[in-house]
């Protein structure tokens, strides 16, 4: 989850539409985890939309790759210089790591010292898994299950993509045609492997077959992240073509893509289809010159986009009590993703949850994210 950084050596166009899109996606991820950890209020038999909102993380990866090439492409045109590489890595580290570390350590303190939830520790909060989280290795199969701040596996995958970005950008700038062909092949291989080839297992019950989807996190999440990030880079190359931007600049185009995304997730079509549609969505939003662009520039969508990273990482604290035996009134069923509630009550609880999450996220955005990012860039950047 990223935004166009303010710490760059050159001026770049601010992509405000992606800021708003990021905010919407973050809230949908939060709803997905509400249904998994707290209460499911939309049965899968009625719609698979929220069940499929784990795919919003793939939208984040695509937006990230798009923005990285938009902001940093000129830094790696001819060669990878030590200064440019350092500034890039410092800026990206400052963007993602402070809040990740803060949320992880706060969760550890909450579980291990402020409550008795860690006595004994549940499978999702093993002390041995803390170090892989600290070193951003928790999407590389170093743990046996998604753990601690569960959504943060994608930060590990994102960092892996950052490390590869200068090489990818340089290759594109040196040999664009062959690089694009190779990258497309690698993306297809990566996604196909995740869905059909890699030996994925259900970490809670290995006897249950894993669906042919992209919902891999702790084990092969880095592959998923790099594939989405690289897809975003290729989408940006299309964005650079004026004819493509013009063709996708109309509201009706974006609305049709949104409708197709909703339908593909509602009917649980193959995950590769929403990912392809996400790529088209990013392209259409950035090219849009109509009412969608005006909507995205309004204060509330921009605000939600600004705090989206905090929304993404701080949601765990509102879900945490429900991982330790606490249930909402009216719940039927026990187990992650099996706690059902009637629709009206579920909507009320979920809206309350989102309001609280936005309030918490605003606080961490103002007091953790922004100050730490500025501090790191001031001390180590440039």
Short mmCIF file of C-alpha atoms in Angstrom, two decimals:
data_model
loop_
_atom_site.label_atom_id
_atom_site.label_comp_id
_atom_site.label_asym_id
_atom_site.label_seq_id
_atom_site.Cartn_x
_atom_site.Cartn_y
_atom_site.Cartn_z
CA UNK A 1 0.00 0.00 0.00
CA UNK A 2 1.73 3.18 -1.17
CA UNK A 3 1.33 6.73 -2.30
CA UNK A 4 3.38 9.11 -4.37
CA UNK A 5 6.15 10.10 -1.99
CA UNK A 6 6.97 13.70 -1.25
CA UNK A 7 10.66 12.87 -0.86
CA UNK A 8 11.95 12.68 -4.40
CA UNK A 9 14.60 14.49 -6.36
CA UNK A 10 12.14 15.58 -9.03
CA UNK A 11 8.59 16.82 -9.43
CA UNK A 12 5.96 14.27 -10.43
CA UNK A 13 2.25 14.50 -11.06
CA UNK A 14 0.22 13.58 -7.99
CA UNK A 15 -2.18 10.75 -8.83
CA UNK A 16 -5.09 11.76 -6.62
CA UNK A 17 -7.48 9.18 -8.10
CA UNK A 18 -5.27 6.36 -6.84
CA UNK A 19 -5.24 7.91 -3.37
CA UNK A 20 -9.03 7.63 -3.25
CA UNK A 21 -9.00 4.15 -4.76
CA UNK A 22 -6.52 3.05 -2.12
CA UNK A 23 -8.82 4.26 0.63
CA UNK A 24 -11.79 2.31 -0.74
CA UNK A 25 -9.68 -0.83 -1.13
CA UNK A 26 -8.38 -0.57 2.44
CA UNK A 27 -11.92 -0.39 3.82
CA UNK A 28 -12.94 -3.43 1.78
CA UNK A 29 -9.99 -5.39 3.18
CA UNK A 30 -11.13 -4.35 6.65
CA UNK A 31 -14.64 -5.64 5.92
CA UNK A 32 -13.17 -8.92 4.66
CA UNK A 33 -11.29 -9.39 7.92
CA UNK A 34 -14.38 -8.39 9.91
CA UNK A 35 -16.25 -11.25 8.26
CA UNK A 36 -13.36 -13.64 8.89
CA UNK A 37 -12.54 -12.68 12.48
CA UNK A 38 -15.69 -11.10 13.93
CA UNK A 39 -18.97 -11.96 12.20
CA UNK A 40 -20.06 -13.01 8.74
CA UNK A 41 -23.21 -11.09 7.80
CA UNK A 42 -23.31 -11.88 4.05
CA UNK A 43 -23.52 -15.66 3.55
CA UNK A 44 -21.29 -17.04 0.80
CA UNK A 45 -24.37 -18.67 -0.73
CA UNK A 46 -25.84 -15.21 -1.36
CA UNK A 47 -22.70 -13.44 -2.54
CA UNK A 48 -18.98 -14.16 -2.60
CA UNK A 49 -18.06 -10.49 -2.94
CA UNK A 50 -16.79 -9.90 0.60
CA UNK A 51 -15.33 -13.40 0.70
CA UNK A 52 -13.21 -12.38 -2.30
CA UNK A 53 -12.10 -9.03 -0.91
CA UNK A 54 -8.71 -10.53 -0.06
CA UNK A 55 -8.06 -9.65 -3.71
CA UNK A 56 -8.01 -5.96 -2.78
CA UNK A 57 -4.44 -6.61 -1.66
CA UNK A 58 -3.61 -7.47 -5.28
CA UNK A 59 -5.08 -4.12 -6.26
CA UNK A 60 -2.70 -2.51 -3.76
CA UNK A 61 0.26 -4.29 -5.33
CA UNK A 62 -0.76 -3.15 -8.82
CA UNK A 63 -1.16 0.46 -7.68
CA UNK A 64 2.20 0.27 -5.95
CA UNK A 65 4.08 -0.88 -9.05
CA UNK A 66 2.27 1.76 -11.13
CA UNK A 67 3.22 4.56 -8.74
CA UNK A 68 6.82 3.41 -8.31
CA UNK A 69 7.48 3.64 -12.05
CA UNK A 70 5.62 6.96 -12.17
CA UNK A 71 7.78 8.45 -9.42
CA UNK A 72 11.16 6.75 -9.73
CA UNK A 73 11.58 5.69 -13.35
CA UNK A 74 13.91 8.57 -14.17
CA UNK A 75 16.17 7.61 -11.27
CA UNK A 76 17.11 4.32 -12.93
CA UNK A 77 17.21 5.20 -16.64
CA UNK A 78 20.86 4.54 -17.49
CA UNK A 79 22.29 2.77 -14.46
CA UNK A 80 21.67 2.09 -10.81
CA UNK A 81 23.64 4.74 -8.95
CA UNK A 82 24.38 4.27 -5.27
CA UNK A 83 22.82 7.61 -4.31
CA UNK A 84 19.59 7.01 -6.25
CA UNK A 85 19.31 3.49 -4.85
CA UNK A 86 19.86 4.70 -1.32
CA UNK A 87 17.30 7.51 -1.62
CA UNK A 88 14.76 5.12 -3.08
CA UNK A 89 15.20 2.46 -0.41
CA UNK A 90 15.24 4.98 2.44
CA UNK A 91 12.03 6.61 1.16
CA UNK A 92 10.28 3.26 0.80
CA UNK A 93 11.53 1.98 4.17
CA UNK A 94 10.31 5.21 5.80
CA UNK A 95 6.93 4.72 4.15
CA UNK A 96 6.17 1.16 5.21
CA UNK A 97 8.35 0.06 8.14
CA UNK A 98 7.66 2.41 11.09
CA UNK A 99 3.93 1.70 11.29
CA UNK A 100 4.55 -2.01 10.65
CA UNK A 101 6.99 -2.18 13.57
CA UNK A 102 4.77 -0.02 15.79
CA UNK A 103 1.67 -2.15 15.19
CA UNK A 104 3.60 -5.40 15.65
CA UNK A 105 5.23 -4.36 18.93
CA UNK A 106 1.99 -2.89 20.24
CA UNK A 107 0.23 -6.17 19.47
CA UNK A 108 2.97 -8.17 21.19
CA UNK A 109 2.72 -5.97 24.29
CA UNK A 110 -1.08 -6.29 24.27
CA UNK A 111 -1.04 -10.06 23.93
CA UNK A 112 1.99 -10.93 26.08
CA UNK A 113 1.79 -8.37 28.90
CA UNK A 114 -1.41 -6.32 29.03
CA UNK A 115 -3.78 -9.29 28.84
CA UNK A 116 -3.66 -13.01 29.50
CA UNK A 117 -4.44 -13.77 25.85
CA UNK A 118 -0.94 -15.10 25.32
CA UNK A 119 -1.15 -17.69 28.10
CA UNK A 120 -0.86 -20.07 26.38
CA UNK A 121 -0.26 -18.41 22.99
CA UNK A 122 -2.68 -19.27 20.21
CA UNK A 123 -1.35 -20.60 16.91
CA UNK A 124 -1.59 -17.17 15.29
CA UNK A 125 0.59 -15.54 17.96
CA UNK A 126 3.59 -17.75 18.56
CA UNK A 127 6.64 -15.95 20.05
CA UNK A 128 8.90 -17.67 17.50
CA UNK A 129 7.11 -15.82 14.69
CA UNK A 130 7.96 -12.35 15.98
CA UNK A 131 11.44 -12.19 14.44
CA UNK A 132 10.34 -13.09 10.88
CA UNK A 133 7.80 -10.27 11.20
CA UNK A 134 10.43 -7.80 12.39
CA UNK A 135 12.74 -8.67 9.48
CA UNK A 136 9.90 -8.64 6.90
CA UNK A 137 10.28 -12.33 6.13
CA UNK A 138 6.75 -13.43 6.95
CA UNK A 139 5.64 -13.84 3.34
CA UNK A 140 8.53 -16.19 2.48
CA UNK A 141 7.40 -19.39 4.22
CA UNK A 142 9.45 -18.85 7.39
CA UNK A 143 6.32 -19.32 9.48
CA UNK A 144 3.74 -22.10 9.44
CA UNK A 145 0.68 -19.85 9.37
CA UNK A 146 -0.38 -16.23 8.92
CA UNK A 147 0.38 -14.65 12.26
CA UNK A 148 0.48 -11.63 14.57
CA UNK A 149 -0.62 -8.61 12.54
CA UNK A 150 -2.02 -10.85 9.82
CA UNK A 151 -2.44 -8.26 7.01
CA UNK A 152 1.22 -7.25 7.34
CA UNK A 153 2.38 -10.27 5.31
CA UNK A 154 1.85 -7.99 2.31
CA UNK A 155 4.36 -5.48 3.69
CA UNK A 156 6.97 -8.24 3.51
CA UNK A 157 5.97 -8.93 -0.09
CA UNK A 158 5.96 -5.22 -0.89
CA UNK A 159 9.50 -4.81 0.43
CA UNK A 160 10.65 -7.71 -1.75
CA UNK A 161 9.15 -5.94 -4.76
CA UNK A 162 10.94 -2.71 -3.82
CA UNK A 163 14.27 -4.54 -3.79
CA UNK A 164 13.64 -5.75 -7.33
CA UNK A 165 12.25 -2.50 -8.67
CA UNK A 166 15.52 -0.74 -9.63
CA UNK A 167 16.56 -3.76 -11.69
CA UNK A 168 13.16 -4.00 -13.39
CA UNK A 169 13.11 -0.27 -14.14
CA UNK A 170 16.64 -0.36 -15.55
CA UNK A 171 15.82 -3.33 -17.79
CA UNK A 172 12.71 -1.59 -19.11
CA UNK A 173 14.68 1.57 -19.84
CA UNK A 174 17.46 -0.34 -21.58
CA UNK A 175 15.51 -3.01 -23.49
CA UNK A 176 11.83 -2.20 -23.27
CA UNK A 177 10.36 -4.67 -25.77
CA UNK A 178 12.16 -7.79 -24.58
CA UNK A 179 11.76 -6.76 -20.93
CA UNK A 180 7.99 -6.37 -21.32
CA UNK A 181 7.67 -9.78 -22.99
CA UNK A 182 9.74 -11.47 -20.27
CA UNK A 183 7.84 -9.72 -17.48
CA UNK A 184 4.45 -10.72 -18.92
CA UNK A 185 5.59 -14.34 -19.10
CA UNK A 186 6.88 -14.25 -15.52
CA UNK A 187 3.65 -12.70 -14.25
CA UNK A 188 1.54 -15.37 -15.95
CA UNK A 189 3.80 -18.12 -14.60
CA UNK A 190 3.69 -16.64 -11.09
CA UNK A 191 -0.10 -16.38 -10.92
CA UNK A 192 -0.62 -19.79 -12.51
CA UNK A 193 1.87 -21.36 -10.11
CA UNK A 194 0.15 -19.86 -7.07
CA UNK A 195 -3.25 -21.17 -8.16
CA UNK A 196 -2.32 -24.58 -9.57
CA UNK A 197 1.29 -25.67 -9.04
CA UNK A 198 2.74 -24.65 -5.68
CA UNK A 199 2.26 -27.09 -2.77
CA UNK A 200 -0.03 -24.87 -0.71
CA UNK A 201 -1.65 -26.27 2.42
CA UNK A 202 -4.44 -25.15 4.69
CA UNK A 203 -2.43 -24.08 7.78
CA UNK A 204 -5.26 -24.79 10.23
CA UNK A 205 -6.48 -28.07 8.75
CA UNK A 206 -4.06 -29.55 6.19
CA UNK A 207 -6.64 -32.20 5.28
CA UNK A 208 -8.83 -29.54 3.65
CA UNK A 209 -7.82 -28.91 0.03
CA UNK A 210 -6.68 -25.39 -0.79
CA UNK A 211 -8.85 -23.69 -3.44
CA UNK A 212 -7.31 -22.71 -6.77
CA UNK A 213 -7.13 -19.03 -5.87
CA UNK A 214 -4.55 -16.30 -5.17
CA UNK A 215 -5.13 -16.16 -1.41
CA UNK A 216 -1.59 -17.08 -0.44
CA UNK A 217 0.01 -15.05 2.36
CA UNK A 218 2.63 -16.41 4.74
CA UNK A 219 3.96 -19.10 2.38
CA UNK A 220 4.14 -17.71 -1.16
CA UNK A 221 2.93 -14.18 -0.54
CA UNK A 222 6.14 -12.70 -1.89
CA UNK A 223 5.44 -14.24 -5.30
CA UNK A 224 1.94 -12.82 -5.27
CA UNK A 225 3.23 -9.39 -4.28
CA UNK A 226 5.99 -9.24 -6.88
CA UNK A 227 3.60 -10.42 -9.61
CA UNK A 228 1.04 -7.72 -8.78
CA UNK A 229 3.71 -5.04 -8.41
CA UNK A 230 5.20 -5.96 -11.80
CA UNK A 231 1.73 -5.91 -13.34
CA UNK A 232 1.40 -2.33 -12.09
CA UNK A 233 4.68 -1.42 -13.76
CA UNK A 234 3.43 -2.75 -17.09
CA UNK A 235 0.13 -0.90 -16.65
CA UNK A 236 2.10 2.32 -16.24
CA UNK A 237 3.80 1.73 -19.59
CA UNK A 238 0.32 1.68 -21.13
CA UNK A 239 -0.57 4.84 -19.22
CA UNK A 240 2.30 6.61 -20.93
CA UNK A 241 0.58 6.11 -24.29
CA UNK A 242 -1.66 9.09 -25.00
CA UNK A 243 -4.07 7.07 -27.13
CA UNK A 244 -4.66 4.62 -24.28
CA UNK A 245 -5.31 7.40 -21.78
CA UNK A 246 -7.77 9.06 -24.14
CA UNK A 247 -9.64 5.81 -24.76
CA UNK A 248 -10.03 5.18 -21.02
CA UNK A 249 -10.71 8.73 -19.89
CA UNK A 250 -14.52 8.47 -19.83
CA UNK A 251 -16.67 7.71 -16.77
CA UNK A 252 -18.58 4.95 -18.53
CA UNK A 253 -15.36 2.99 -19.03
CA UNK A 254 -14.47 3.09 -15.34
CA UNK A 255 -18.03 2.25 -14.32
CA UNK A 256 -18.15 -0.77 -16.62
CA UNK A 257 -14.85 -2.01 -15.18
CA UNK A 258 -16.14 -1.53 -11.62
CA UNK A 259 -19.32 -3.45 -12.51
CA UNK A 260 -17.25 -6.27 -14.02
CA UNK A 261 -15.09 -6.44 -10.89
CA UNK A 262 -18.12 -6.62 -8.61
CA UNK A 263 -19.71 -9.36 -10.72
CA UNK A 264 -16.52 -11.40 -11.01
CA UNK A 265 -16.10 -11.33 -7.24
CA UNK A 266 -19.81 -11.86 -6.51
CA UNK A 267 -19.82 -15.04 -8.60
CA UNK A 268 -16.31 -16.08 -7.43
CA UNK A 269 -14.88 -16.34 -10.92
CA UNK A 270 -11.23 -17.30 -11.35
CA UNK A 271 -9.03 -14.87 -9.40
CA UNK A 272 -7.02 -14.01 -12.49
CA UNK A 273 -10.05 -12.17 -13.90
CA UNK A 274 -10.42 -9.61 -11.07
CA UNK A 275 -6.64 -9.05 -11.15
CA UNK A 276 -6.82 -8.27 -14.87
CA UNK A 277 -9.77 -5.98 -14.22
CA UNK A 278 -7.84 -4.27 -11.39
CA UNK A 279 -5.10 -3.45 -13.88
CA UNK A 280 -7.72 -1.90 -16.17
CA UNK A 281 -9.28 -0.08 -13.20
CA UNK A 282 -5.98 1.58 -12.23
CA UNK A 283 -5.48 2.64 -15.83
CA UNK A 284 -9.01 4.01 -16.17
CA UNK A 285 -8.93 5.87 -12.84
CA UNK A 286 -5.63 7.59 -13.60
CA UNK A 287 -6.78 8.46 -17.13
CA UNK A 288 -10.26 9.62 -16.10
CA UNK A 289 -11.14 13.27 -16.68
CA UNK A 290 -14.80 13.14 -15.74
CA UNK A 291 -16.99 12.90 -12.66
CA UNK A 292 -15.01 10.00 -11.19
CA UNK A 293 -11.87 12.14 -11.11
CA UNK A 294 -13.87 14.93 -9.44
CA UNK A 295 -15.25 12.50 -6.86
CA UNK A 296 -11.77 11.14 -6.12
CA UNK A 297 -10.52 14.68 -5.48
CA UNK A 298 -13.08 15.37 -2.79
CA UNK A 299 -11.94 15.68 0.80
CA UNK A 300 -13.41 12.44 2.18
CA UNK A 301 -11.99 10.08 -0.51
CA UNK A 302 -8.62 11.82 -0.23
CA UNK A 303 -8.73 11.59 3.57
CA UNK A 304 -9.50 7.87 3.43
CA UNK A 305 -6.64 7.39 0.98
CA UNK A 306 -4.23 9.29 3.21
CA UNK A 307 -5.00 7.10 6.22
CA UNK A 308 -5.40 3.87 4.21
CA UNK A 309 -2.09 2.37 5.34
CA UNK A 310 -3.07 2.89 8.97
CA UNK A 311 -6.51 1.43 8.22
CA UNK A 312 -4.79 -1.61 6.77
CA UNK A 313 -2.40 -2.23 9.67
CA UNK A 314 -4.49 -1.09 12.64
CA UNK A 315 -7.59 -3.17 11.89
CA UNK A 316 -6.05 -6.10 13.78
CA UNK A 317 -6.64 -4.35 17.12
CA UNK A 318 -10.40 -4.30 16.62
CA UNK A 319 -10.37 -7.94 15.55
CA UNK A 320 -8.00 -9.19 18.25
CA UNK A 321 -10.54 -9.73 21.07
CA UNK A 322 -12.56 -12.01 18.79
CA UNK A 323 -9.53 -14.27 18.31
CA UNK A 324 -9.57 -14.90 22.06
CA UNK A 325 -13.06 -16.16 22.79
CA UNK A 326 -15.11 -12.96 22.68
CA UNK A 327 -18.30 -13.07 20.58
CA UNK A 328 -20.83 -10.48 19.52
CA UNK A 329 -24.44 -10.98 20.70
CA UNK A 330 -26.45 -12.99 18.21
CA UNK A 331 -23.51 -14.97 16.81
CA UNK A 332 -24.04 -18.55 15.69
CA UNK A 333 -21.14 -20.84 14.88
CA UNK A 334 -17.58 -21.01 16.17
CA UNK A 335 -14.29 -20.64 14.35
CA UNK A 336 -12.58 -18.18 12.03
CA UNK A 337 -14.91 -17.36 9.15
CA UNK A 338 -17.72 -19.44 10.68
CA UNK A 339 -19.20 -16.91 13.10
CA UNK A 340 -22.48 -15.91 11.47
CA UNK A 341 -24.88 -13.12 12.32
CA UNK A 342 -28.06 -11.73 10.75
CA UNK A 343 -27.58 -9.10 8.06
CA UNK A 344 -29.02 -6.04 9.83
CA UNK A 345 -27.06 -6.62 13.04
CA UNK A 346 -23.92 -7.41 11.06
CA UNK A 347 -24.15 -4.20 9.06
CA UNK A 348 -24.60 -2.17 12.26
CA UNK A 349 -21.60 -3.82 13.92
CA UNK A 350 -19.48 -3.53 10.79
CA UNK A 351 -20.23 0.18 10.32
CA UNK A 352 -19.35 0.79 13.98
CA UNK A 353 -16.14 -1.18 13.48
CA UNK A 354 -15.22 0.90 10.41
CA UNK A 355 -15.91 4.20 12.20
CA UNK A 356 -13.71 3.16 15.13
CA UNK A 357 -11.03 1.96 12.72
CA UNK A 358 -11.01 5.28 10.85
CA UNK A 359 -10.65 7.16 14.14
CA UNK A 360 -7.77 4.97 15.30
CA UNK A 361 -6.13 5.19 11.88
CA UNK A 362 -6.27 8.96 11.86
CA UNK A 363 -4.43 9.01 15.18
CA UNK A 364 -1.68 6.64 14.03
CA UNK A 365 -1.40 8.46 10.70
CA UNK A 366 -0.85 11.77 12.47
CA UNK A 367 1.30 10.56 15.35
CA UNK A 368 3.18 7.55 14.00
CA UNK A 369 3.15 7.35 10.20
CA UNK A 370 3.86 10.93 9.17
CA UNK A 371 6.35 11.93 11.89
CA UNK A 372 8.39 8.74 11.56
CA UNK A 373 8.46 8.99 7.77
CA UNK A 374 9.65 12.57 7.92
CA UNK A 375 12.23 11.76 10.59
CA UNK A 376 13.76 8.85 8.66
CA UNK A 377 13.86 10.80 5.41
CA UNK A 378 15.44 13.78 7.18
CA UNK A 379 18.11 11.69 8.90
CA UNK A 380 18.96 9.11 6.21
CA UNK A 381 17.51 10.50 2.98
CA UNK A 382 19.64 12.56 0.62
#
